[in-house]
CSV table of C-alpha atoms in Angstrom, one decimal:
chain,number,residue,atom,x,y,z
A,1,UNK,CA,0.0,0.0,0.0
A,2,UNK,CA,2.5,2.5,1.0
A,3,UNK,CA,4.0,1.6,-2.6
A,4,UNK,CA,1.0,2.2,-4.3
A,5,UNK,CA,0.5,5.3,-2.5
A,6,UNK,CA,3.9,6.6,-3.2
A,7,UNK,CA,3.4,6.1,-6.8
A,8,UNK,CA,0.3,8.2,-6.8
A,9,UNK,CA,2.1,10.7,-5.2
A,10,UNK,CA,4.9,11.1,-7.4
A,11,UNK,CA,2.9,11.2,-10.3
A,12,UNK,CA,0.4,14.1,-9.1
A,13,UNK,CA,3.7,16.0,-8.8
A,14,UNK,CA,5.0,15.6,-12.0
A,15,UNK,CA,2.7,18.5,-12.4
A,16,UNK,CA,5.2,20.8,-10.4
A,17,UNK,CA,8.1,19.7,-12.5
A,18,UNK,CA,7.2,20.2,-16.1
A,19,UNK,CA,6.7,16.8,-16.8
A,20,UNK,CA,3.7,14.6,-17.8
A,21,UNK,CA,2.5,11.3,-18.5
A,22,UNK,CA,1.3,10.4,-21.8
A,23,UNK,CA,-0.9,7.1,-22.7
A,24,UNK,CA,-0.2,5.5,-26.0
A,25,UNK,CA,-2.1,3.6,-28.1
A,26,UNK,CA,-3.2,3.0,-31.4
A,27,UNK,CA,-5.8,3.2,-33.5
A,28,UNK,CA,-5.4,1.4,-36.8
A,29,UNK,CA,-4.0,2.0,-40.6
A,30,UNK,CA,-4.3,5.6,-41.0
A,31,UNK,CA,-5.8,5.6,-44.9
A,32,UNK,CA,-3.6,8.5,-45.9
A,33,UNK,CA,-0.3,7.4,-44.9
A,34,UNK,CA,-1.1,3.5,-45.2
A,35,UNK,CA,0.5,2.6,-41.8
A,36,UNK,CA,-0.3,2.7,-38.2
A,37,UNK,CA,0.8,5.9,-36.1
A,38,UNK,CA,1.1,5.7,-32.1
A,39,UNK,CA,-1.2,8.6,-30.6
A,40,UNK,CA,-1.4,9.7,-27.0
A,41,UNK,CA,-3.4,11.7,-24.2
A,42,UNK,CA,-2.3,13.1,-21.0
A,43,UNK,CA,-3.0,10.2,-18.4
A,44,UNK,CA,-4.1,13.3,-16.7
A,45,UNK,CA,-7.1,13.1,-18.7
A,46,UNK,CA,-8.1,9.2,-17.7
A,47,UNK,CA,-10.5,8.0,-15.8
A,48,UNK,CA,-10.0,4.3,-16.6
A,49,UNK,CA,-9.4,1.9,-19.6
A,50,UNK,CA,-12.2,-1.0,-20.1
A,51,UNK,CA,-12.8,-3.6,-22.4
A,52,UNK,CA,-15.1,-3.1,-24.9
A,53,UNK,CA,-18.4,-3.5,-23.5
A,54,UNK,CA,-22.0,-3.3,-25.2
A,55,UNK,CA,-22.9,0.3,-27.1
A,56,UNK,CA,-26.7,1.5,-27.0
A,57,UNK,CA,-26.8,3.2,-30.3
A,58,UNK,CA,-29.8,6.1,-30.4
A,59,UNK,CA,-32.2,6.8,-33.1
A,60,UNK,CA,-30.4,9.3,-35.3
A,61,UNK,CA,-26.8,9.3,-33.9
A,62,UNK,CA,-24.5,9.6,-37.0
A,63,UNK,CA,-20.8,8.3,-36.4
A,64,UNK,CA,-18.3,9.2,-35.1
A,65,UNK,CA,-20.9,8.6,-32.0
A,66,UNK,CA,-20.7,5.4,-31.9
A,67,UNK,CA,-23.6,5.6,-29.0
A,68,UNK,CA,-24.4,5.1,-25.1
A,69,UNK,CA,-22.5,3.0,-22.8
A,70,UNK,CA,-22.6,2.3,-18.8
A,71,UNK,CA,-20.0,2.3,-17.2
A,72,UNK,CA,-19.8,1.8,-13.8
A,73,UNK,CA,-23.6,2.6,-13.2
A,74,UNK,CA,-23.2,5.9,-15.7
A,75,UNK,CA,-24.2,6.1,-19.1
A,76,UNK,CA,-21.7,8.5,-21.3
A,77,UNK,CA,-21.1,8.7,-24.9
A,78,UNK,CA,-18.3,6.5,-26.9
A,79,UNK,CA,-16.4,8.2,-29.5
A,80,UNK,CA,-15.1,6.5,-32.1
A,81,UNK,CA,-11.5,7.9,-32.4
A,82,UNK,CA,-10.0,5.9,-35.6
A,83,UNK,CA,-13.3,7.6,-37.6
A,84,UNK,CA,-12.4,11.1,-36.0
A,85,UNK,CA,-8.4,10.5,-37.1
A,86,UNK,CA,-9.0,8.8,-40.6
A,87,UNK,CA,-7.9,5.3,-39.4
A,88,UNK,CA,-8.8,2.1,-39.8
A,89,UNK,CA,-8.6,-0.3,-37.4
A,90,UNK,CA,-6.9,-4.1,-38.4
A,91,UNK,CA,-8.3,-5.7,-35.5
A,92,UNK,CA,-11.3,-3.3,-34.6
A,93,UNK,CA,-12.3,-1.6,-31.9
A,94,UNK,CA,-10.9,-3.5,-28.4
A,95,UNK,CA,-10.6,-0.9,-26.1
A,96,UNK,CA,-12.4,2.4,-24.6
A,97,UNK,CA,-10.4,5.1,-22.7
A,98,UNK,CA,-12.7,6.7,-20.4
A,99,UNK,CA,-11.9,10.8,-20.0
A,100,UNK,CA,-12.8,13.4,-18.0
A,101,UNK,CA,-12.9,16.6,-19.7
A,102,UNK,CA,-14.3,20.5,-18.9
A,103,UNK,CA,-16.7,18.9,-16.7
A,104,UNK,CA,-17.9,16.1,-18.7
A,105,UNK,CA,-17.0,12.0,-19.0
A,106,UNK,CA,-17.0,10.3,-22.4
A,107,UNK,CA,-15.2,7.4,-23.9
A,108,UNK,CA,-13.0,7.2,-27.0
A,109,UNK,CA,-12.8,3.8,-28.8
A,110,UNK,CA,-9.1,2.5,-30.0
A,111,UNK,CA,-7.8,-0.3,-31.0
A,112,UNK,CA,-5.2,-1.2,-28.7
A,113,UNK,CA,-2.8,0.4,-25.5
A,114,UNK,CA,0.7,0.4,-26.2
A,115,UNK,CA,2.2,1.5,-22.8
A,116,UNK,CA,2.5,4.9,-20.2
A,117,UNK,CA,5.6,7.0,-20.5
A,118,UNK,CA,7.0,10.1,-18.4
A,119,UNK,CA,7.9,12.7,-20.5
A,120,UNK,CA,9.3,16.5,-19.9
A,121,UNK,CA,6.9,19.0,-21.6
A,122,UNK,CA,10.5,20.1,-24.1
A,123,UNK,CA,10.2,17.1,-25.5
A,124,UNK,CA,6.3,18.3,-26.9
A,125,UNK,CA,6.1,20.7,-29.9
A,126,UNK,CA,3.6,22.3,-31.2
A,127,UNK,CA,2.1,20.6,-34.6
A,128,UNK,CA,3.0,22.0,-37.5
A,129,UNK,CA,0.1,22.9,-40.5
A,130,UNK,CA,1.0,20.1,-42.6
A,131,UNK,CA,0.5,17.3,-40.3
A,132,UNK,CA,-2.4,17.4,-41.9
A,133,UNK,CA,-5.4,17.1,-38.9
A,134,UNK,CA,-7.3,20.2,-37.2
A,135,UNK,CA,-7.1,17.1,-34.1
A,136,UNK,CA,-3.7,16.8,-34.1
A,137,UNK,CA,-2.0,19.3,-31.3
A,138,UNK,CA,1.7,18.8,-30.6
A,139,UNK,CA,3.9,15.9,-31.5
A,140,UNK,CA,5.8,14.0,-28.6
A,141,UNK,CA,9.2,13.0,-29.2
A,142,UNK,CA,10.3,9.4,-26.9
A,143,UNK,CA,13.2,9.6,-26.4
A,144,UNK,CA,15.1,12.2,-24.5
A,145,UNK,CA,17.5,13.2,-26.5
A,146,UNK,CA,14.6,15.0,-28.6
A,147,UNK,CA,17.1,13.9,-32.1
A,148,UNK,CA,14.9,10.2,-32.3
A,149,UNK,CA,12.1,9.5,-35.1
A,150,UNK,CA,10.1,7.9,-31.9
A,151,UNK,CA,7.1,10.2,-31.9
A,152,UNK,CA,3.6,10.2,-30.6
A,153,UNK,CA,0.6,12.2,-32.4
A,154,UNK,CA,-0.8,14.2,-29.1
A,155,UNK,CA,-4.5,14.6,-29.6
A,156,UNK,CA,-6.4,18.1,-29.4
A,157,UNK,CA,-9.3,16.7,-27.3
A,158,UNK,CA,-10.6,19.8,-26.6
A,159,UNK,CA,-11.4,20.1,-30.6
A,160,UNK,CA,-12.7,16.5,-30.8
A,161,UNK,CA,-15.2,17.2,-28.2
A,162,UNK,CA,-16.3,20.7,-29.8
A,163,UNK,CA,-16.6,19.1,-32.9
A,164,UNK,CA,-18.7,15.8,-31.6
A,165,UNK,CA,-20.6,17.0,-28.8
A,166,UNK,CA,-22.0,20.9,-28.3
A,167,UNK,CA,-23.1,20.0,-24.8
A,168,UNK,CA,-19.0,20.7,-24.4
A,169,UNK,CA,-18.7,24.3,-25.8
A,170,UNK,CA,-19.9,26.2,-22.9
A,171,UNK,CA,-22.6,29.0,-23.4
A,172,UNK,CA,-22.4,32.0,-24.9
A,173,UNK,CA,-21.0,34.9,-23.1
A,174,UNK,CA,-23.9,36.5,-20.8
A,175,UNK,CA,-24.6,39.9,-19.7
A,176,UNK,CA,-22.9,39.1,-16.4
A,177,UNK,CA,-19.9,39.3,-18.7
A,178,UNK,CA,-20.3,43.1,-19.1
A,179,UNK,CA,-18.9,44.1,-16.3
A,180,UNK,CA,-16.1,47.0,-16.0
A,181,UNK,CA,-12.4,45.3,-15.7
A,182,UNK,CA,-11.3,49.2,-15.2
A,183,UNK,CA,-8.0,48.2,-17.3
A,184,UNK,CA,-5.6,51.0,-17.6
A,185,UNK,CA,-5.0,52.0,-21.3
A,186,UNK,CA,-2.7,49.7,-22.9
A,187,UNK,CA,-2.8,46.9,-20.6
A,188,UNK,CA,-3.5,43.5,-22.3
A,189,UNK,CA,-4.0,40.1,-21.0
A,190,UNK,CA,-1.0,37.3,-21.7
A,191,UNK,CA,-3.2,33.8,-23.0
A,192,UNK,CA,-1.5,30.7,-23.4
A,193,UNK,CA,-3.7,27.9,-24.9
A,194,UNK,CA,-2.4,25.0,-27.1
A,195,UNK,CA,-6.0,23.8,-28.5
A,196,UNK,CA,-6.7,26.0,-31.4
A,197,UNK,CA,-10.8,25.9,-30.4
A,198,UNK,CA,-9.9,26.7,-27.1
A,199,UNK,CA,-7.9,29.9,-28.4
A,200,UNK,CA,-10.8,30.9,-30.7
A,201,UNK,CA,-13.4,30.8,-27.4
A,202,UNK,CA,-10.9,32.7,-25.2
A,203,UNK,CA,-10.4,35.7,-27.6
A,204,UNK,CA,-14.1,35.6,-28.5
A,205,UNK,CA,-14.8,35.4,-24.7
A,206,UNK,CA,-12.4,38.7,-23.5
A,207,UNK,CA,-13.4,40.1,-26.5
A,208,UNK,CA,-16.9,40.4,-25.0
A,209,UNK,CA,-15.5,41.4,-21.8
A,210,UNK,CA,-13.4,44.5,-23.2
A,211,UNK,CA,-10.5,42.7,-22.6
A,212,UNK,CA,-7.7,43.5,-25.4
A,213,UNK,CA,-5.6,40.0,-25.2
A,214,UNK,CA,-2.3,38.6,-27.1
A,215,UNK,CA,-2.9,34.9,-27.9
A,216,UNK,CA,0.1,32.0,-27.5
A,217,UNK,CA,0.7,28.6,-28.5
A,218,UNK,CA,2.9,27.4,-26.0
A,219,UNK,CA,3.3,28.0,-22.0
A,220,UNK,CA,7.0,29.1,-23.4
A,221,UNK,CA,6.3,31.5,-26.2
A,222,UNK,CA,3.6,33.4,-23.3
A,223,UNK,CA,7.0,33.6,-21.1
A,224,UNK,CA,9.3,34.8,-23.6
A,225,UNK,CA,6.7,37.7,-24.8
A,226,UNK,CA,6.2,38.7,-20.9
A,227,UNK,CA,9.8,38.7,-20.3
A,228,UNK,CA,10.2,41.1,-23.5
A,229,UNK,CA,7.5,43.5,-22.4
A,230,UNK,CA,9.1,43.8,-18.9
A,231,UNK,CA,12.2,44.5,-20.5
A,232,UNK,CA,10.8,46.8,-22.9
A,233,UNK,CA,9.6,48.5,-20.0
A,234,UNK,CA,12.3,49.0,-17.7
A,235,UNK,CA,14.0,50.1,-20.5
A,236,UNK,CA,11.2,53.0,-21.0
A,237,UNK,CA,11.0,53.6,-17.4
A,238,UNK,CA,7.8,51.9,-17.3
A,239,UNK,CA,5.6,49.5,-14.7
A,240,UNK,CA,5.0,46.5,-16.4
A,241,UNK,CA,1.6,46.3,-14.6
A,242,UNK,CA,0.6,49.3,-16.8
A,243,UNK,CA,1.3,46.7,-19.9
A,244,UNK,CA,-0.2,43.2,-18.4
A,245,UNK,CA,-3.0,43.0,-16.6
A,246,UNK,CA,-3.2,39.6,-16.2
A,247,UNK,CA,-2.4,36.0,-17.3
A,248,UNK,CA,-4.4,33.3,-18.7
A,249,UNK,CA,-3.0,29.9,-18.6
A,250,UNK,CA,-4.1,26.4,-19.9
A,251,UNK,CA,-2.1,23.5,-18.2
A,252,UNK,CA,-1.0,21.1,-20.6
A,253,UNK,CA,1.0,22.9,-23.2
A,254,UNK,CA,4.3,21.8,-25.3
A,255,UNK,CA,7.2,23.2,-24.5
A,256,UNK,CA,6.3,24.7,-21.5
A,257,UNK,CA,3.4,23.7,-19.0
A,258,UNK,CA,0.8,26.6,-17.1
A,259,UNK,CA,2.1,25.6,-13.6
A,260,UNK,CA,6.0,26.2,-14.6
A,261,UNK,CA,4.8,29.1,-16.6
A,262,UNK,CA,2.8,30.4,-13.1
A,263,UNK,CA,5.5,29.5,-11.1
A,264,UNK,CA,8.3,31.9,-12.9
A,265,UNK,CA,5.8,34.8,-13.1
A,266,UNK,CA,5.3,34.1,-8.9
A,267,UNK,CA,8.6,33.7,-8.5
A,268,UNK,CA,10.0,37.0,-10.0
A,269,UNK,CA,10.2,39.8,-7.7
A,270,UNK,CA,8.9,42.5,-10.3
A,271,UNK,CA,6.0,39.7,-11.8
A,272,UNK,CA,4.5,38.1,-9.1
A,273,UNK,CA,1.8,40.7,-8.4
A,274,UNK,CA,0.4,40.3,-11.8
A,275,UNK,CA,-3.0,38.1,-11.7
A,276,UNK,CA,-2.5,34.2,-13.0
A,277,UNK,CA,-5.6,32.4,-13.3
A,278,UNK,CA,-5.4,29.1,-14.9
A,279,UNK,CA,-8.2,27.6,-17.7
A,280,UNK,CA,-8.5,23.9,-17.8
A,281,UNK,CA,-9.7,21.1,-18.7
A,282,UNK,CA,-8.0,19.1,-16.3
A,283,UNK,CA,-10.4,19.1,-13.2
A,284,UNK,CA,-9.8,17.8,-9.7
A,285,UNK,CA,-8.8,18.4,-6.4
A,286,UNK,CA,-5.4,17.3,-6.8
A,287,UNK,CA,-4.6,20.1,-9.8
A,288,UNK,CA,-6.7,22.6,-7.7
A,289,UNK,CA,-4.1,21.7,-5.2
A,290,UNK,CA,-1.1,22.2,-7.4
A,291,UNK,CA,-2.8,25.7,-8.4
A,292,UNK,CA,-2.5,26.8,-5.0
A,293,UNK,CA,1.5,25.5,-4.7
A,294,UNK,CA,2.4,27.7,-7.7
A,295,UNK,CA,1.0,30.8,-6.5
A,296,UNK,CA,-1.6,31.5,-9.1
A,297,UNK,CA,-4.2,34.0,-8.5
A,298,UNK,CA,-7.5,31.5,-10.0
A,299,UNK,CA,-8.7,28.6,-11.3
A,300,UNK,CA,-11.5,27.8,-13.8
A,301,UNK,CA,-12.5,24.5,-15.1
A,302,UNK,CA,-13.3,24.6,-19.4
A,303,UNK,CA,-15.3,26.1,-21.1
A,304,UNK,CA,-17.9,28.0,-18.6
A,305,UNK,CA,-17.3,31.8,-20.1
A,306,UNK,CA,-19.7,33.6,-17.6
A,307,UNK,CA,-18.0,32.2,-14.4
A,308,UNK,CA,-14.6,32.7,-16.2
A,309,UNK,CA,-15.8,36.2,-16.0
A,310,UNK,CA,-16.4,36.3,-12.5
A,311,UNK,CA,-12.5,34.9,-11.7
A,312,UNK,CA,-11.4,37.3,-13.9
A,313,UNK,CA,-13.0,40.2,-12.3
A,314,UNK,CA,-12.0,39.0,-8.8
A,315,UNK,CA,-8.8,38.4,-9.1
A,316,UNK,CA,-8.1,42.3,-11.0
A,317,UNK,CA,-10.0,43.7,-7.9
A,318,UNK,CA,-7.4,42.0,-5.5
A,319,UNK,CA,-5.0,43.0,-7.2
A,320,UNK,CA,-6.0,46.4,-7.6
C-alpha cells in the first residue's frame, strides 16, 4: 500500500516539474499514410481503460458517436476515435479510454494500449500545418535526447469534443460578462492555450469582456513575450503592470506547462503581483491543489465563459 501510494504521489507532482504522463495507443492504418501511427493523451485526462463493452446506439446518432455506454452505473457517450483521425482499425475496436474533460466523462474507442511514458513538456512541440489534422495538437518525441524518429501524435481533445458534442462548448457569453475590468489604457492580458478551439473561445470570450488579449501557442512563447515586455519596459521607465493585466493559462501545453509558466511569473520579484488564473480542462482536487503551490491567483474549469468572467474580475479587484 505504502508503494501504491507513493506512486500516486509522485505522479500528481509531476505536475510541479514540467513533466507529464502520456498514454499511448493505437488506432489502426491511417488511410492516408497507409500505416499505423502511435497517438497519445495526458494520463491526466483518464478515468480508466475497459474492455469493450455493449454500445446503445440512439435513433439518429451519425458516427463518429458510436452511442451510449454504462460504465460503472453511468451512461456517457463512446467516441469512435480511428473515424475522428482517418484510421482504420486491423483488428477493430478493443478498447475504450474513459476521459474526464471540462466537466464532462465520455469514452473514445481504440484499438489497442501500447504503454505509459514520463515525458518533460520540451520534449512536446507544437504541430505543424501540414501534419495534416485540425485534431492533431503537438507531437511528442520518446526519447530524450529530442534527435529520435520515436514520436507520438498528441491529440487536441478539446477540438474533438467541440466538434462531436456541443453539450462541451460552454454557453455564450452572458450579460454578467459586461462588467467593467477598469484596465488602464494599454494593458492587455497574456493567454497561453495549445488547443486552437480553445484559443478561438478565449479571444471571443475577452473580447466580449473588453479585454484586449495577445494569444500563444505554448506555455514558453507566453514567457518569452512577458519577459520582452518587462524589458521593454524597464527600459522605458515603465511598470509592467501598466502593460499586463493579467495571465491566462491552460495546463497542458508543449514546451512549457501553465504551472512552470505560473511559477516563474510568482517567482519574480517585479511579476508576481500580476494576476494568474489558470483555464483547464484538467479538473480535480489534486490540480486545484497544485494551483495553489504555484502561486496562481485562480482557477476555472473549461469552457464556462460567464463564471470565467467572475474569476477574472476577482482576481483584478485584488489585485488592484
Amino acid at each position: 500500500m505504502d508503494n501504491f501510494q507513493k506512486e500516486i504521489d509522485e505522479r500528481a507532482n509531476l505536475a510541479l516539474s514540467n513533466k507529464f504522463e502520456l498514454l499511448l495507443f493505437r488506432l489502426g492504418s491511417d488511410q492516408r499514410k497507409g500505416k499505423s501511427e502511435l497517438y497519445g493523451i495526458n494520463v491526466f485526462k483518464l478515468r480508466e481503460i475497459v474492455p469493450m463493452p455493449n454500445i446503445t446506439r440512439a435513433a439518429g446518432m451519425q458516427s463518429p458517436l458510436l452511442g451510449m455506454a454504462s460504465i460503472r452505473d453511468q451512461f456517457i457517450p463512446v467516441i469512435d476515435l480511428p473515424a475522428v483521425t482517418g484510421c482504420t482499425p486491423e483488428t477493430g475496436l478493443n478498447l475504450l479510454l474513459v476521459t474526464e474533460y471540462a466537466r464532462s466523462t465520455q469514452a473514445f474507442a481504440v484499438e489497442s494500449v501500447e504503454n505509459i511514458v514520463r515525458l518533460d513538456w520540451n520534449q512536446v512541440h507544437t504541430a505543424e500545418a501540414g501534419i495534416g489534422s485540425r485534431n492533431i495538437t503537438s507531437i511528442a518525441c520518446l526519447d530524450s535526447d529530442g534527435e529520435s524518429n520515436n514520436l507520438a501524435l498528441v491529440l487536441d481533445v478539446e477540438q474533438i469534443l467541440y466538434d462531436i458534442i456541443p453539450s462541451v462548448r460552454g454557453v455564450e457569453p452572458g450579460e454578467e460578462t459586461v462588467k467593467n475590468f477598469n484596465l488602464k489604457p494599454g494593458q492587455v492580458a497574456i493567454v497561453a492555450e495549445d488547443s486552437k478551439v480553445a484559443r478561438q473561445l478565449l479571444e471571443q470570450g475577452l473580447k466580449s469582456m473588453g479585454i484586449p488579449a495577445l494569444m500563444h501557442n505554448t506555455g514558453l512563447e507566453a514567457w518569452q513575450k512577458i519577459t520582452q515586455m518587462q524589458q521593454e519596459a524597464q527600459a522605458a521607465g515603465e511598470s509592467i503592470h501598466d502593460k499586463i493585466a493579467l495571465v491566462l493559462t491552460d495546463l497542458e501545453m508543449p514546451e512549457m506547462d501553465g504551472f512552470t509558466l505560473t511559477r516563474n511569473i510568482k517567482r519574480d520579484d517585479v511579476l508576481r503581483h500580476i494576476p494568474v488564473v489558470i483555464h483547464s480542462s484538467l479538473s480535480g482536487s489534486a490540480n486545484e491543489d497544485h494551483v495553489r503551490k504555484v502561486g496562481a491567483d485562480g482557477y476555472v474549469a473549461k469552457f464556462e465563459i460567464n463564471e470565467l468572467s467572475n474569476v477574472i474580475y476577482r482576481v483584478l479587484e485584488a489585485a488592484r
